[in-house]
Amino acid sequence: MTDTLREAYRVMRTIRAFEERVHEEFATGEIPGFVHLYAGEEASAAGVCAHLDDRDAIAGTHRGHGHCIAKGVDVKAMMAEIYGRKTGSCHGKGGSMHIADLSKGMLGANGIVGGGPPLICGTALAAKQQHTGGVGVAFFGDGAGNQGTTLEALNLASVWDLPAIFIAENNGYAEATASSWSVASDNIADRAAGFGMPGVIVDGFDFFAVHEAAGEAVERARGGGGPTLIEVKFTRYHGHFEGDRPASLDCLTRFRDRVTEAGELAEHALDAIDAEVAKLIEDAVSEAKAAPKPTKDDLETDVYVSY
Ligand SMILES: Cc1ncc(C[n+]2csc(CCOP(=O)(O)OP(=O)(O)O)c2C)c(N)n1
Ligand SMILES: [Mg+2]
């Protein structure tokens, strides 16, 4: 149990530290392309992926660094990818929005909003046909929840009774469009009923709530019980006014409060993880900056796949 808690905290802290550093580095102008940060939503990726192993595949979003880290993609290779270096997860040709590592079951971050759900219908179908016991998990935003691809995938997963789990990360906005304005039902999870699957709503700042709901969904999927839709709700990251206690809106602070008050982990053990993660991110950035960029000779590699 202690190891599980420690690992959960490490994953969330790694995502937060990674994102804070990318935020700083992006401002220097050295990082090419577009970057979307996952900070504040860590409990979702960490709470879900804690139940997954090598049999399982996930699809991320354009806001995908957290999904990659939680599924075990190498942090240094990710940083190098964001810097467009040869040593990156996709040899510097993907960048932030296309980090993928099939060896870890990470199908990819995705520049196409609503691109992930159909992909995991494929991996879930493969897992079902091959009896691997694996599940497919798609993370998608509230905006992506309105895409036809997502709704078709929900239908297909139910019709085919797939070991698929759909995680709607509702952070209240799709770019500048509020979900309260653009999502027809009160909750994205309410739509599950229309597809004949369970729909669950959880507090996105509470690792334990996400973890519990995801655990039930993964168990049901592995046991042949079909798909689940989980809506992870995030409210404003900052408090109502400056000085308003933000602790309850931060998954890391809330996690620390709970495990230290329960005597499950000591402050110093958590601080030690923070220090290890800080060093990892420091090394990841300096190694990425020192790594070579792809050359003209790399132009045609990684382009075609032979089956
Ligand atoms: C098919 C498609 N349409 C539009 C876009 C442009 N776009 C990029 S992010 C985004 C908003 C997505 O919102 P949401 O799904 O809620 O994810 P969030 O950014 O809030 O995590 C849009 C419209 C896109 N990338 N792909
Ligand atoms: Mg959104």
PDB file of N, CA and C and ligand atoms in Angstrom, residues 36 41 61-63 111-113 140-145 147 169 171 173-175, ligand 1:
ATOM      1  N   HIS A  36       0.668  22.164 -24.955  1.00  0.00           N
ATOM      2  CA  HIS A  36      -0.496  22.315 -24.062  1.00  0.00           C
ATOM      3  C   HIS A  36      -0.163  21.636 -22.748  1.00  0.00           C
ATOM      4  N   GLU A  41      -4.292  18.611 -13.712  1.00  0.00           N
ATOM      5  CA  GLU A  41      -5.150  17.463 -14.047  1.00  0.00           C
ATOM      6  C   GLU A  41      -4.459  16.126 -13.738  1.00  0.00           C
ATOM      7  N   THR A  61      -4.307  12.954 -25.522  1.00  0.00           N
ATOM      8  CA  THR A  61      -4.892  14.104 -26.223  1.00  0.00           C
ATOM      9  C   THR A  61      -3.770  15.068 -26.620  1.00  0.00           C
ATOM     10  N   HIS A  62      -4.169  16.234 -27.130  1.00  0.00           N
ATOM     11  CA  HIS A  62      -3.172  17.279 -27.417  1.00  0.00           C
ATOM     12  C   HIS A  62      -2.522  17.746 -26.117  1.00  0.00           C
ATOM     13  N   ARG A  63      -3.225  17.543 -24.978  1.00  0.00           N
ATOM     14  CA  ARG A  63      -2.703  17.905 -23.657  1.00  0.00           C
ATOM     15  C   ARG A  63      -2.148  16.616 -23.039  1.00  0.00           C
ATOM     16  N   GLY A 111      -3.024  15.308 -31.990  1.00  0.00           N
ATOM     17  CA  GLY A 111      -3.381  16.663 -32.407  1.00  0.00           C
ATOM     18  C   GLY A 111      -4.827  16.776 -32.859  1.00  0.00           C
ATOM     19  N   ILE A 112      -5.473  15.623 -33.063  1.00  0.00           N
ATOM     20  CA  ILE A 112      -6.858  15.624 -33.534  1.00  0.00           C
ATOM     21  C   ILE A 112      -7.784  15.492 -32.329  1.00  0.00           C
ATOM     22  N   VAL A 113      -8.556  16.518 -32.060  1.00  0.00           N
ATOM     23  CA  VAL A 113      -9.491  16.484 -30.931  1.00  0.00           C
ATOM     24  C   VAL A 113     -10.559  15.416 -31.221  1.00  0.00           C
ATOM     25  N   PHE A 140     -10.047  12.029 -23.134  1.00  0.00           N
ATOM     26  CA  PHE A 140     -10.476  13.069 -24.071  1.00  0.00           C
ATOM     27  C   PHE A 140     -11.084  14.234 -23.299  1.00  0.00           C
ATOM     28  N   GLY A 141     -11.066  15.405 -23.880  1.00  0.00           N
ATOM     29  CA  GLY A 141     -11.575  16.590 -23.191  1.00  0.00           C
ATOM     30  C   GLY A 141     -13.069  16.784 -23.377  1.00  0.00           C
ATOM     31  N   ASP A 142     -13.615  17.790 -22.696  1.00  0.00           N
ATOM     32  CA  ASP A 142     -15.043  18.089 -22.830  1.00  0.00           C
ATOM     33  C   ASP A 142     -15.377  18.493 -24.263  1.00  0.00           C
ATOM     34  N   GLY A 143     -14.444  19.211 -24.903  1.00  0.00           N
ATOM     35  CA  GLY A 143     -14.668  19.586 -26.299  1.00  0.00           C
ATOM     36  C   GLY A 143     -14.700  18.352 -27.182  1.00  0.00           C
ATOM     37  N   ALA A 144     -13.758  17.438 -26.961  1.00  0.00           N
ATOM     38  CA  ALA A 144     -13.690  16.202 -27.745  1.00  0.00           C
ATOM     39  C   ALA A 144     -14.932  15.339 -27.535  1.00  0.00           C
ATOM     40  N   GLY A 145     -15.565  15.497 -26.385  1.00  0.00           N
ATOM     41  CA  GLY A 145     -16.777  14.725 -26.096  1.00  0.00           C
ATOM     42  C   GLY A 145     -17.919  15.057 -27.034  1.00  0.00           C
ATOM     43  N   GLN A 147     -17.400  15.558 -30.290  1.00  0.00           N
ATOM     44  CA  GLN A 147     -17.001  15.129 -31.637  1.00  0.00           C
ATOM     45  C   GLN A 147     -17.724  13.826 -31.996  1.00  0.00           C
ATOM     46  N   GLU A 169     -12.130  14.191 -19.600  1.00  0.00           N
ATOM     47  CA  GLU A 169     -11.467  15.137 -18.700  1.00  0.00           C
ATOM     48  C   GLU A 169     -12.121  16.502 -18.897  1.00  0.00           C
ATOM     49  N   ASN A 171     -12.481  19.977 -18.080  1.00  0.00           N
ATOM     50  CA  ASN A 171     -11.854  21.108 -17.388  1.00  0.00           C
ATOM     51  C   ASN A 171     -12.634  22.398 -17.626  1.00  0.00           C
ATOM     52  N   TYR A 173     -13.626  23.973 -20.291  1.00  0.00           N
ATOM     53  CA  TYR A 173     -13.468  24.747 -21.526  1.00  0.00           C
ATOM     54  C   TYR A 173     -12.870  23.919 -22.657  1.00  0.00           C
ATOM     55  N   ALA A 174     -13.274  24.241 -23.879  1.00  0.00           N
ATOM     56  CA  ALA A 174     -12.606  23.781 -25.091  1.00  0.00           C
ATOM     57  C   ALA A 174     -12.102  25.068 -25.747  1.00  0.00           C
ATOM     58  N   GLU A 175     -10.802  25.301 -25.683  1.00  0.00           N
ATOM     59  CA  GLU A 175     -10.242  26.605 -26.013  1.00  0.00           C
ATOM     60  C   GLU A 175     -11.024  27.665 -25.225  1.00  0.00           C
TER      61      GLU A 175
HETATM   62  C1  LIG B   1     -10.659  17.828 -34.992  1.00  0.00           C
HETATM   63  C2  LIG B   1     -10.096  19.077 -34.381  1.00  0.00           C
HETATM   64  N1  LIG B   1     -10.851  20.196 -34.311  1.00  0.00           N
HETATM   65  C3  LIG B   1     -10.364  21.317 -33.759  1.00  0.00           C
HETATM   66  C4  LIG B   1      -9.068  21.348 -33.267  1.00  0.00           C
HETATM   67  C5  LIG B   1      -8.514  22.628 -32.614  1.00  0.00           C
HETATM   68  N2  LIG B   1      -8.474  22.453 -31.166  1.00  0.00           N
HETATM   69  C6  LIG B   1      -7.332  22.128 -30.519  1.00  0.00           C
HETATM   70  S1  LIG B   1      -7.549  21.956 -28.881  1.00  0.00           S
HETATM   71  C7  LIG B   1      -9.189  22.328 -28.991  1.00  0.00           C
HETATM   72  C8  LIG B   1     -10.060  22.364 -27.775  1.00  0.00           C
HETATM   73  C9  LIG B   1     -10.196  21.021 -27.149  1.00  0.00           C
HETATM   74  O1  LIG B   1     -10.927  21.144 -25.963  1.00  0.00           O
HETATM   75  P1  LIG B   1     -11.075  19.927 -24.970  1.00  0.00           P
HETATM   76  O2  LIG B   1     -11.394  18.685 -25.745  1.00  0.00           O
HETATM   77  O3  LIG B   1     -12.031  20.325 -23.908  1.00  0.00           O
HETATM   78  O4  LIG B   1      -9.616  19.734 -24.388  1.00  0.00           O
HETATM   79  P2  LIG B   1      -8.770  20.706 -23.422  1.00  0.00           P
HETATM   80  O5  LIG B   1      -7.937  21.575 -24.315  1.00  0.00           O
HETATM   81  O6  LIG B   1      -9.716  21.503 -22.581  1.00  0.00           O
HETATM   82  O7  LIG B   1      -7.932  19.783 -22.601  1.00  0.00           O
HETATM   83  C10 LIG B   1      -9.546  22.586 -30.310  1.00  0.00           C
HETATM   84  C11 LIG B   1     -10.907  22.939 -30.759  1.00  0.00           C
HETATM   85  C12 LIG B   1      -8.296  20.167 -33.371  1.00  0.00           C
HETATM   86  N3  LIG B   1      -7.055  20.101 -32.895  1.00  0.00           N
HETATM   87  N4  LIG B   1      -8.850  19.043 -33.918  1.00  0.00           N
END
